Short mmCIF file of C-alpha atoms in Angstrom, two decimals:
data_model
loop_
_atom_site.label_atom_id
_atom_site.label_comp_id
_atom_site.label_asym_id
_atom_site.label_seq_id
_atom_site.Cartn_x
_atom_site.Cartn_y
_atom_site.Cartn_z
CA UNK L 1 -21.42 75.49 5.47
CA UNK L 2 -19.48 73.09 3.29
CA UNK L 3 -17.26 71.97 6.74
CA UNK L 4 -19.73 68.65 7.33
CA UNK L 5 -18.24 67.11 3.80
CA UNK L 6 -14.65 67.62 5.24
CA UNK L 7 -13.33 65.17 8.41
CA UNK L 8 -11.43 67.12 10.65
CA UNK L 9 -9.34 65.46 12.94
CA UNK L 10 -9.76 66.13 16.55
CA UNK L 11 -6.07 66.39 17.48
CA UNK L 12 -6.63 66.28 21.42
CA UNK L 13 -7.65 62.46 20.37
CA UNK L 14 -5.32 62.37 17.54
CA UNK L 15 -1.71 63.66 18.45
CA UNK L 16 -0.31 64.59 15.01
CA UNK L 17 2.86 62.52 15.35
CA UNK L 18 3.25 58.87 15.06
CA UNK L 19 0.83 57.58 17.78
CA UNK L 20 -1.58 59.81 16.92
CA UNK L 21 -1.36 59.20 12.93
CA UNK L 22 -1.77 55.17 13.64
CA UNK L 23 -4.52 55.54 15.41
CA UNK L 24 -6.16 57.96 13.07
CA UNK L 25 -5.53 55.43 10.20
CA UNK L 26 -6.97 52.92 12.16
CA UNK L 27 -9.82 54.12 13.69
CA UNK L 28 -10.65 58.02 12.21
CA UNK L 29 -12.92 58.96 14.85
CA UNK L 30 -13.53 58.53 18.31
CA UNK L 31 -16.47 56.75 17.99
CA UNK L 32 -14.71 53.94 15.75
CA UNK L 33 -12.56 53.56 18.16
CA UNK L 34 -13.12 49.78 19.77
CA UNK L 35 -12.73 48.80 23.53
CA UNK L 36 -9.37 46.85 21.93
CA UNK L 37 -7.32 46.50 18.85
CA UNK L 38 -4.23 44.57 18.23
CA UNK L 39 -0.71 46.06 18.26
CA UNK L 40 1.43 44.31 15.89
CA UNK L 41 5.41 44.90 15.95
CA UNK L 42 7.89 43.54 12.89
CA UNK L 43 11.49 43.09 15.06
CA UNK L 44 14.90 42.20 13.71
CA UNK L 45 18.26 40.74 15.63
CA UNK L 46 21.36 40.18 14.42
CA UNK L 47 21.86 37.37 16.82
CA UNK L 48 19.49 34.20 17.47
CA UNK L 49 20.10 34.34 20.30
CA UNK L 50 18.78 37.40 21.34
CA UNK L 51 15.99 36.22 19.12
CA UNK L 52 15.34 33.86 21.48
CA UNK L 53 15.11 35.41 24.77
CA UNK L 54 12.81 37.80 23.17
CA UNK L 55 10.69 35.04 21.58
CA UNK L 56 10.41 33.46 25.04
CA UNK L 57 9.58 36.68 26.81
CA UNK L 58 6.29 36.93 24.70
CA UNK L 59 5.61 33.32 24.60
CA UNK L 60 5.76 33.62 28.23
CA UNK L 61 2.77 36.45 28.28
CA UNK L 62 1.16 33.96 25.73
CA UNK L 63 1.50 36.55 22.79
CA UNK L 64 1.06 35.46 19.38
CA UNK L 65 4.35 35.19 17.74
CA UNK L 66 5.82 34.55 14.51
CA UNK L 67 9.66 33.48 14.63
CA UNK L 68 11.85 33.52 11.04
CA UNK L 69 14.84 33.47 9.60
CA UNK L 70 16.06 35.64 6.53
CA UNK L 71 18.81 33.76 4.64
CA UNK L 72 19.31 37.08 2.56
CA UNK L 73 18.51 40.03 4.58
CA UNK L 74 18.89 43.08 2.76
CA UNK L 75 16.90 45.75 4.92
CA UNK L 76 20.17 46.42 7.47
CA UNK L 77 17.91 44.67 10.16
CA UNK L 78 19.06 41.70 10.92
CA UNK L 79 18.62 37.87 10.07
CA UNK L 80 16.34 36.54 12.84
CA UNK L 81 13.01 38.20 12.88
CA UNK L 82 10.18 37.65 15.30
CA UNK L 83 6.40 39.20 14.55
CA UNK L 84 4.25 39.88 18.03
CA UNK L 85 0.75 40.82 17.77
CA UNK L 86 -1.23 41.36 21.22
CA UNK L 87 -4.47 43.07 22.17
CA UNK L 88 -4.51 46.53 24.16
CA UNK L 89 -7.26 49.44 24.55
CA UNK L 90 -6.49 51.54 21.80
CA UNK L 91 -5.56 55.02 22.84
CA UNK L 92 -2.65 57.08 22.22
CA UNK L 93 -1.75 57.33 25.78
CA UNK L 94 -2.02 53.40 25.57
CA UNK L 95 -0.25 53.41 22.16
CA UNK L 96 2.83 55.42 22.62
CA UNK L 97 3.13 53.62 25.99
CA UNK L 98 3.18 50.08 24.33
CA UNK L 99 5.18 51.12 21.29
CA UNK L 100 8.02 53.14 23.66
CA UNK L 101 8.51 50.55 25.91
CA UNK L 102 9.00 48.04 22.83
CA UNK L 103 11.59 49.92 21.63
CA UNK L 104 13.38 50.12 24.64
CA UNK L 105 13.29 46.70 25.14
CA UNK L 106 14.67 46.00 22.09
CA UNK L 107 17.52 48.31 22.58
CA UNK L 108 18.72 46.37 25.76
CA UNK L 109 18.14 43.14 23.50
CA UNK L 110 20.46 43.72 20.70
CA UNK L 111 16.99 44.36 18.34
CA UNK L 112 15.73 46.61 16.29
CA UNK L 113 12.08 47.81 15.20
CA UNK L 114 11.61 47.49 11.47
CA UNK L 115 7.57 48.53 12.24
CA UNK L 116 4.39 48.28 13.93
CA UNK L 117 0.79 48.64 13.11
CA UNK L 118 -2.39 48.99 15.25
CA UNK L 119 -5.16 46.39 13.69
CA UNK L 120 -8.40 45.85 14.33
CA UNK L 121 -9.10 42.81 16.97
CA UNK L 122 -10.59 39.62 15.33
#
């Protein structure tokens, strides 16, 4: 009787793990869900090197990027960070697709994934 005051969360939409919670914070029912959002990632490298190549990977795909430097990292990530925001069709197939292939990308480029956030598109 009382069940219309409480959201449930339709977990064939909504994976409860990490894909599924993002996108439930995001957009908490299908129907908010847009045609595309913005997947933002927060990366770290220890060299600036490898900093670079990634930087010129997504400049390349004409991503947004943000490229800094930490003089006094204290997180255990790394000095040079780079932030990378680009638009995709937000579903958690879509999601844990993008976000997977990220983080191996990083692993074969000496970076690491401090986090990432699904935002609405401007």
């Amino acid at each position: 009787m009382l069940s219309f005051l409480f959201k449930r969360r339709n977990k064939s939409v909504f994976p409860v793990n990490e894909y599924g919670d993002e996108l439930y914070r995001s957009f908490p029912s299908r129907e908010e869900i847009p045609l595309q959002a913005m997947l933002w990632f927060d990366m770290y490298f220890d060299e600036e090197a490898d900093a670079d190549s990634m930087a010129e990977e997504f400049i390349n795909r004409r991503y947004e990027i943000n490229r800094d430097y930490d003089e006094e990292p204290d997180d255990g990530f790394g000095r040079w960070n780079i932030d990378v925001e680009y638009p995709i069709s937000p579903s958690y197939r879509e999601i844990k697709a993008n976000v997977e292939r990220m983080r191996d990308r990083l692993k074969t480029r000496g970076g690491k994934l401090a986090s990432w956030l699904l935002l609405p598109a401007d």
